[in-house]
Tab-separated table of C-alpha atoms and ligand atoms in Angstrom:
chain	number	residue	atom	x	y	z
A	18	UNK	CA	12.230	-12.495	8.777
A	19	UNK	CA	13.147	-9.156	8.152
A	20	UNK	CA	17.205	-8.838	8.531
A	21	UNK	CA	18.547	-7.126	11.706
A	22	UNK	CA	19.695	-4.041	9.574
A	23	UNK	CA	16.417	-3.749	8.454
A	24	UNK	CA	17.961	-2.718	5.061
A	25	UNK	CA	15.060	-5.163	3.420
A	26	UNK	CA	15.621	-6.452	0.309
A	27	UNK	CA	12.457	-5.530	-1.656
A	28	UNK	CA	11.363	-8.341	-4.662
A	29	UNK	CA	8.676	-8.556	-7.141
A	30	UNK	CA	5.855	-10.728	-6.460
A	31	UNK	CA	4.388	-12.106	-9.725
A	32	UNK	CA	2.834	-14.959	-9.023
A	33	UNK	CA	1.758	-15.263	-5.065
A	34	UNK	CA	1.424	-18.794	-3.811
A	35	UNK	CA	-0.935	-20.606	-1.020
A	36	UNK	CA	2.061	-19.798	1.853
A	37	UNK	CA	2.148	-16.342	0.121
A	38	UNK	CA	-1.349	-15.448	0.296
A	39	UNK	CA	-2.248	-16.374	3.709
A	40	UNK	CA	0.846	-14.183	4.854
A	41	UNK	CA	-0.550	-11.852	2.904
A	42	UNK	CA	-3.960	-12.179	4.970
A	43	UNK	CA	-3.019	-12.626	7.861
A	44	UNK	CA	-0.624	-9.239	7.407
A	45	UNK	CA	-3.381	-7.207	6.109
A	46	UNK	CA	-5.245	-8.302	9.671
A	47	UNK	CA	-2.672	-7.603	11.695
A	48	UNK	CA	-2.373	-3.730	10.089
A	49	UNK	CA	-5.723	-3.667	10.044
A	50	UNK	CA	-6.186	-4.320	13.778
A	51	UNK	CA	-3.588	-1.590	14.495
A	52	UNK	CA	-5.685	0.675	13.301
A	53	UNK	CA	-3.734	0.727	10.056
A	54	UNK	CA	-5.674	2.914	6.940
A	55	UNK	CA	-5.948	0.309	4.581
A	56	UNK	CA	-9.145	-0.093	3.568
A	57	UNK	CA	-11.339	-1.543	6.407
A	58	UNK	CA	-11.995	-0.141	10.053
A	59	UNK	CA	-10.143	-1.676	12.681
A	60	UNK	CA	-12.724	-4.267	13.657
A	61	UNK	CA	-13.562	-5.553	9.750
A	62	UNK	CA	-14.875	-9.189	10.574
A	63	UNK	CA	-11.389	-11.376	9.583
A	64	UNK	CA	-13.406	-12.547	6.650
A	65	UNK	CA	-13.740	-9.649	4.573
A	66	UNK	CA	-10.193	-8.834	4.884
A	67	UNK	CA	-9.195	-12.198	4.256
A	68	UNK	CA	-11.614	-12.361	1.128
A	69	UNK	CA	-10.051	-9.072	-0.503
A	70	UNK	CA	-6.632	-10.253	0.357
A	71	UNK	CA	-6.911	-13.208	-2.044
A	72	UNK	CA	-8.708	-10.982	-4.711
A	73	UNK	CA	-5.597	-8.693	-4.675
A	74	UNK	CA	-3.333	-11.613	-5.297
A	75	UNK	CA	-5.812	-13.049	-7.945
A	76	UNK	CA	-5.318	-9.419	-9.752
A	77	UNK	CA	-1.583	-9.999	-9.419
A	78	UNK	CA	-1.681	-13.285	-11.276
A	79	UNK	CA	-4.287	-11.327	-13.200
A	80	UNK	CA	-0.740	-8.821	-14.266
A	81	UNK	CA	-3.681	-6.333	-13.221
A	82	UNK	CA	-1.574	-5.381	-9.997
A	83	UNK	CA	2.385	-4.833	-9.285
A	84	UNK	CA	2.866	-6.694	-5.969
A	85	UNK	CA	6.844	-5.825	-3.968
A	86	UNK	CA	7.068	-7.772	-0.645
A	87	UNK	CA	9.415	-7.784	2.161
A	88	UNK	CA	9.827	-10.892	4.555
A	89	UNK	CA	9.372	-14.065	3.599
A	90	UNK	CA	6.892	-15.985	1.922
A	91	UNK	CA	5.497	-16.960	4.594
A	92	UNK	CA	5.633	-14.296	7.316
A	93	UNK	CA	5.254	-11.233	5.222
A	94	UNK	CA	6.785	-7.892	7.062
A	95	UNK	CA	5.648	-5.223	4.446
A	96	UNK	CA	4.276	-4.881	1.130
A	97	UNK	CA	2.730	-2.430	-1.417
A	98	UNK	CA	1.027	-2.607	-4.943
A	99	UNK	CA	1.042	-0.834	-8.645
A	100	UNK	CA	-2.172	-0.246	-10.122
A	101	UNK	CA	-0.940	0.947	-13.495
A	102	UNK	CA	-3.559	3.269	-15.230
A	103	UNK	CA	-5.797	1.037	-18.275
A	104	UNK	CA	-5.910	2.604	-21.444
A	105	UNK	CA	-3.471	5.041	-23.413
A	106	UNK	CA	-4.780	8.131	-21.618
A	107	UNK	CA	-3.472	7.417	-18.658
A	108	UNK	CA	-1.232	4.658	-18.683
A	109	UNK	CA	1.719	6.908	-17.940
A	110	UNK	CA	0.822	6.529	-14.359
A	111	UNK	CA	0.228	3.957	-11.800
A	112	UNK	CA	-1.628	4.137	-8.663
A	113	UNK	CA	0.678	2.933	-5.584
A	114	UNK	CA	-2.038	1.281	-3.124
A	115	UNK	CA	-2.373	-0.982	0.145
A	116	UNK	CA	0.575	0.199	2.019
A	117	UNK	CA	1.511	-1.956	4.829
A	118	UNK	CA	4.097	-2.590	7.647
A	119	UNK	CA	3.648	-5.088	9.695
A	120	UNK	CA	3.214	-3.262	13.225
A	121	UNK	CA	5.777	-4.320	15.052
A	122	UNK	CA	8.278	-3.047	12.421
A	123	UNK	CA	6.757	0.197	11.739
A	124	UNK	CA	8.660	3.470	12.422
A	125	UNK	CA	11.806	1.388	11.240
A	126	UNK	CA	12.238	3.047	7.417
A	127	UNK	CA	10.388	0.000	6.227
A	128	UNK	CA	7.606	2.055	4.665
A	129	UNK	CA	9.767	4.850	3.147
A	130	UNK	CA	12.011	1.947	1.620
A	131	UNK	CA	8.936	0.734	0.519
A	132	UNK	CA	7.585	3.761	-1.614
A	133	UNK	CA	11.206	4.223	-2.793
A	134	UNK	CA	11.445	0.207	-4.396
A	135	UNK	CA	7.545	1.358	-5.676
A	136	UNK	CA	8.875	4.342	-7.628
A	137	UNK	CA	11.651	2.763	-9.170
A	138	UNK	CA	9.577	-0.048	-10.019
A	139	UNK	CA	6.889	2.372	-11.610
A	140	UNK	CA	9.718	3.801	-13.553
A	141	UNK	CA	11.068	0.564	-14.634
A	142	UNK	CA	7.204	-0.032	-15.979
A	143	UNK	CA	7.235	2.718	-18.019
A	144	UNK	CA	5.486	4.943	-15.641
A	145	UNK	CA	6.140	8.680	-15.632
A	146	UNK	CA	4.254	9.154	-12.499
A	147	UNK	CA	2.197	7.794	-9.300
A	148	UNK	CA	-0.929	8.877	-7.268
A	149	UNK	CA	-1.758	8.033	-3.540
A	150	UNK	CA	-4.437	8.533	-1.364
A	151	UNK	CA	-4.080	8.810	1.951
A	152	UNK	CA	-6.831	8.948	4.660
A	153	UNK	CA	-7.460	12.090	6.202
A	154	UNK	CA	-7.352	12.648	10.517
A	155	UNK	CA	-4.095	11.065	9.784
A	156	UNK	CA	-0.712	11.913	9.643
A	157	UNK	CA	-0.049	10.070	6.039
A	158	UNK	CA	-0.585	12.983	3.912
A	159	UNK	CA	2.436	14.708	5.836
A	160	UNK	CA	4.277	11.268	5.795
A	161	UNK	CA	4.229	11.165	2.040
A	162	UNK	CA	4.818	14.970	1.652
A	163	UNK	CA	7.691	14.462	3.379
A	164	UNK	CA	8.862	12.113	1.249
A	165	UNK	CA	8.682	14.264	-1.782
A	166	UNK	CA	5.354	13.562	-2.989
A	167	UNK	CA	2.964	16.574	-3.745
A	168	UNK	CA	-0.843	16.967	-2.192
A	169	UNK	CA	-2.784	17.713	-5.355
A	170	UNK	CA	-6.214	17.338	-3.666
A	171	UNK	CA	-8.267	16.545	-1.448
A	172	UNK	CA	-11.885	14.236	-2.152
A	173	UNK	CA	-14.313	15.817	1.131
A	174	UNK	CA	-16.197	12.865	2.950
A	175	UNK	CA	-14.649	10.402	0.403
A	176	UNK	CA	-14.079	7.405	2.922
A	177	UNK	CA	-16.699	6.490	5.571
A	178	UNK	CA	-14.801	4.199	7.924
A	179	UNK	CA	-17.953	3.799	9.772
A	180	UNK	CA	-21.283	5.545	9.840
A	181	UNK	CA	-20.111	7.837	12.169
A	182	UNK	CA	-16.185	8.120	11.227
A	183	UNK	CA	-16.541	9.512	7.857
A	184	UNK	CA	-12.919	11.256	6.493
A	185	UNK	CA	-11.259	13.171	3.586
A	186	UNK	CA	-9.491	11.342	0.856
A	187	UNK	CA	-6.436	13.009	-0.251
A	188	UNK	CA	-4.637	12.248	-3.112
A	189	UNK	CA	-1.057	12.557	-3.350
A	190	UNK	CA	1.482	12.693	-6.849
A	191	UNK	CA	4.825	11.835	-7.250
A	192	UNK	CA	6.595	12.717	-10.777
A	193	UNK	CA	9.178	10.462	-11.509
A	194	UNK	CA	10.423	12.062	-14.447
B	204	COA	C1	2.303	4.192	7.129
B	204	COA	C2	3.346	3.088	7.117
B	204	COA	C3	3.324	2.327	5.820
B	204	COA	C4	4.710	3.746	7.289
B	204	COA	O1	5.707	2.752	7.301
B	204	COA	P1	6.801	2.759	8.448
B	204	COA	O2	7.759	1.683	8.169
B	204	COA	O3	6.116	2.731	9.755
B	204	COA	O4	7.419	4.202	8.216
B	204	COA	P2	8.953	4.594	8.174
B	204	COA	O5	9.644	3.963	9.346
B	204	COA	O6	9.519	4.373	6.845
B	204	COA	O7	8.843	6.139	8.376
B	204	COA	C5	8.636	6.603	9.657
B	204	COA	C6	8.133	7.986	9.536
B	204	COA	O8	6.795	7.973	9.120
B	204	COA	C7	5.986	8.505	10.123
B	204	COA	N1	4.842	7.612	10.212
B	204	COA	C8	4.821	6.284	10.298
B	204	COA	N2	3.556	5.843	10.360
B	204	COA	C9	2.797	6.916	10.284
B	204	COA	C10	1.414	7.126	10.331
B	204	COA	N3	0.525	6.133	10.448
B	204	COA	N4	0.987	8.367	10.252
B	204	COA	C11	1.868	9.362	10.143
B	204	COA	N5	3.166	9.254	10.108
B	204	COA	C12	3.619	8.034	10.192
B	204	COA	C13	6.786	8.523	11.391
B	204	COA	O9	6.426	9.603	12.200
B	204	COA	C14	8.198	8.678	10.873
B	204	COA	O10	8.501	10.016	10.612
B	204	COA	P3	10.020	10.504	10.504
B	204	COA	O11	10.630	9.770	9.341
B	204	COA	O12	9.897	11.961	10.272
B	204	COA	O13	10.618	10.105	11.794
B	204	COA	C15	3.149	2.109	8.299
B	204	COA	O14	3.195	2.815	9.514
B	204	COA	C16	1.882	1.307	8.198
B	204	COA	O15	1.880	0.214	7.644
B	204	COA	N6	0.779	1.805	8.764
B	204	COA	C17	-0.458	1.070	8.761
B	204	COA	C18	-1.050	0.938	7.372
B	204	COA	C19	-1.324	2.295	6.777
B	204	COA	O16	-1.884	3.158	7.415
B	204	COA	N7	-0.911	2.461	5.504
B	204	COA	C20	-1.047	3.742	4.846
B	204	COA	C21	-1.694	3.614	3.526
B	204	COA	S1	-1.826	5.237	2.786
């Protein structure tokens, strides 16, 4: 469980086990439920979010994804992922992707905590920078502005949640150094 101070102690997840992974799934429901913007709309069928959940964590055993967790192995409370970029062009930067709080802890400092362990562990990679992208209706963008990261654009119609709820991607920067 998360500690009562809810100063989390952040760790690197390199190589997610069985007890890992379906806390993993089972979290990524849970956000997704909530209405959380991470990738599906809230009523995905359980199945494709527990299918892409274990792809993630095969791309982390991969090394193709930077996995930090909070909570235990087996009742996950947060997490977030490093997609550095592939190739010499742009490996100076890393994507930071799949955001999540569990819901009952959001609005806690979990998430900002979160981002802050990402950006140190982007620097400790070697990365000089990161890009998010945020769904649009929302109040991300402004959560990550907030937080010192830049809006350097905005992709029109990018995500269609459903046929009907179609949104603007935007994409946020933040320069380490
Ligand atoms: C977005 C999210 C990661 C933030 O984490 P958190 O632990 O709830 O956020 P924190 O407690 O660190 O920060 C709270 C601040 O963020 C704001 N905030 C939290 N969730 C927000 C949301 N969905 N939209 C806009 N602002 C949000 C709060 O208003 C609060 O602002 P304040 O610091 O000015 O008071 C979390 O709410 C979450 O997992 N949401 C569902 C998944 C999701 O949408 N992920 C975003 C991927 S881009």
């Amino acid at each position: 469980m998360v500690p009562e101070s809810l100063s989390p102690s952040t760790y690197v997840v390199a190589d997610p086990g069985a007890e890992l992974t379906e806390a993993f799934a089972s979290l990524w429901l849970e956000v997704t439920r909530a209405g959380g913007a991470v990738g599906f709309p809230a009523d995905a069928p359980a199945a494709d979010v527990r299918a892409l959940a274990a792809r993630t964590l095969d791309q982390v055993r991969a090394g193709q994804l930077h996995m930090l967790a909070v909570g235990e192995e087996n009742d996950l409370a947060a997490v977030v992922f490093l997609r550095r970029g592939a190739g010499p062009v742009v490996s100076h930067r890393a994507e930071m992707i799949r955001l999540m709080v569990r819901p009952d802890l959001q609005g806690r400092g979990l998430g900002g905590s979160l981002i802050d362990a990402a950006i140190r562990r982007a620097g400790e990679l070697g990365c000089d920078q990161l890009l998010a992208s945020a769904r649009g209706g929302t109040d991300l963008p402004g959560f990550y502005v907030a937080r010192g990261w830049v809006e350097v654009g905005r992709f029109p119609a990018a995500l269609r949640i459903t046929p009907d709820d179609v949104r603007d991607e935007h994409w946020l920067q933040y320069r380490i150094r």
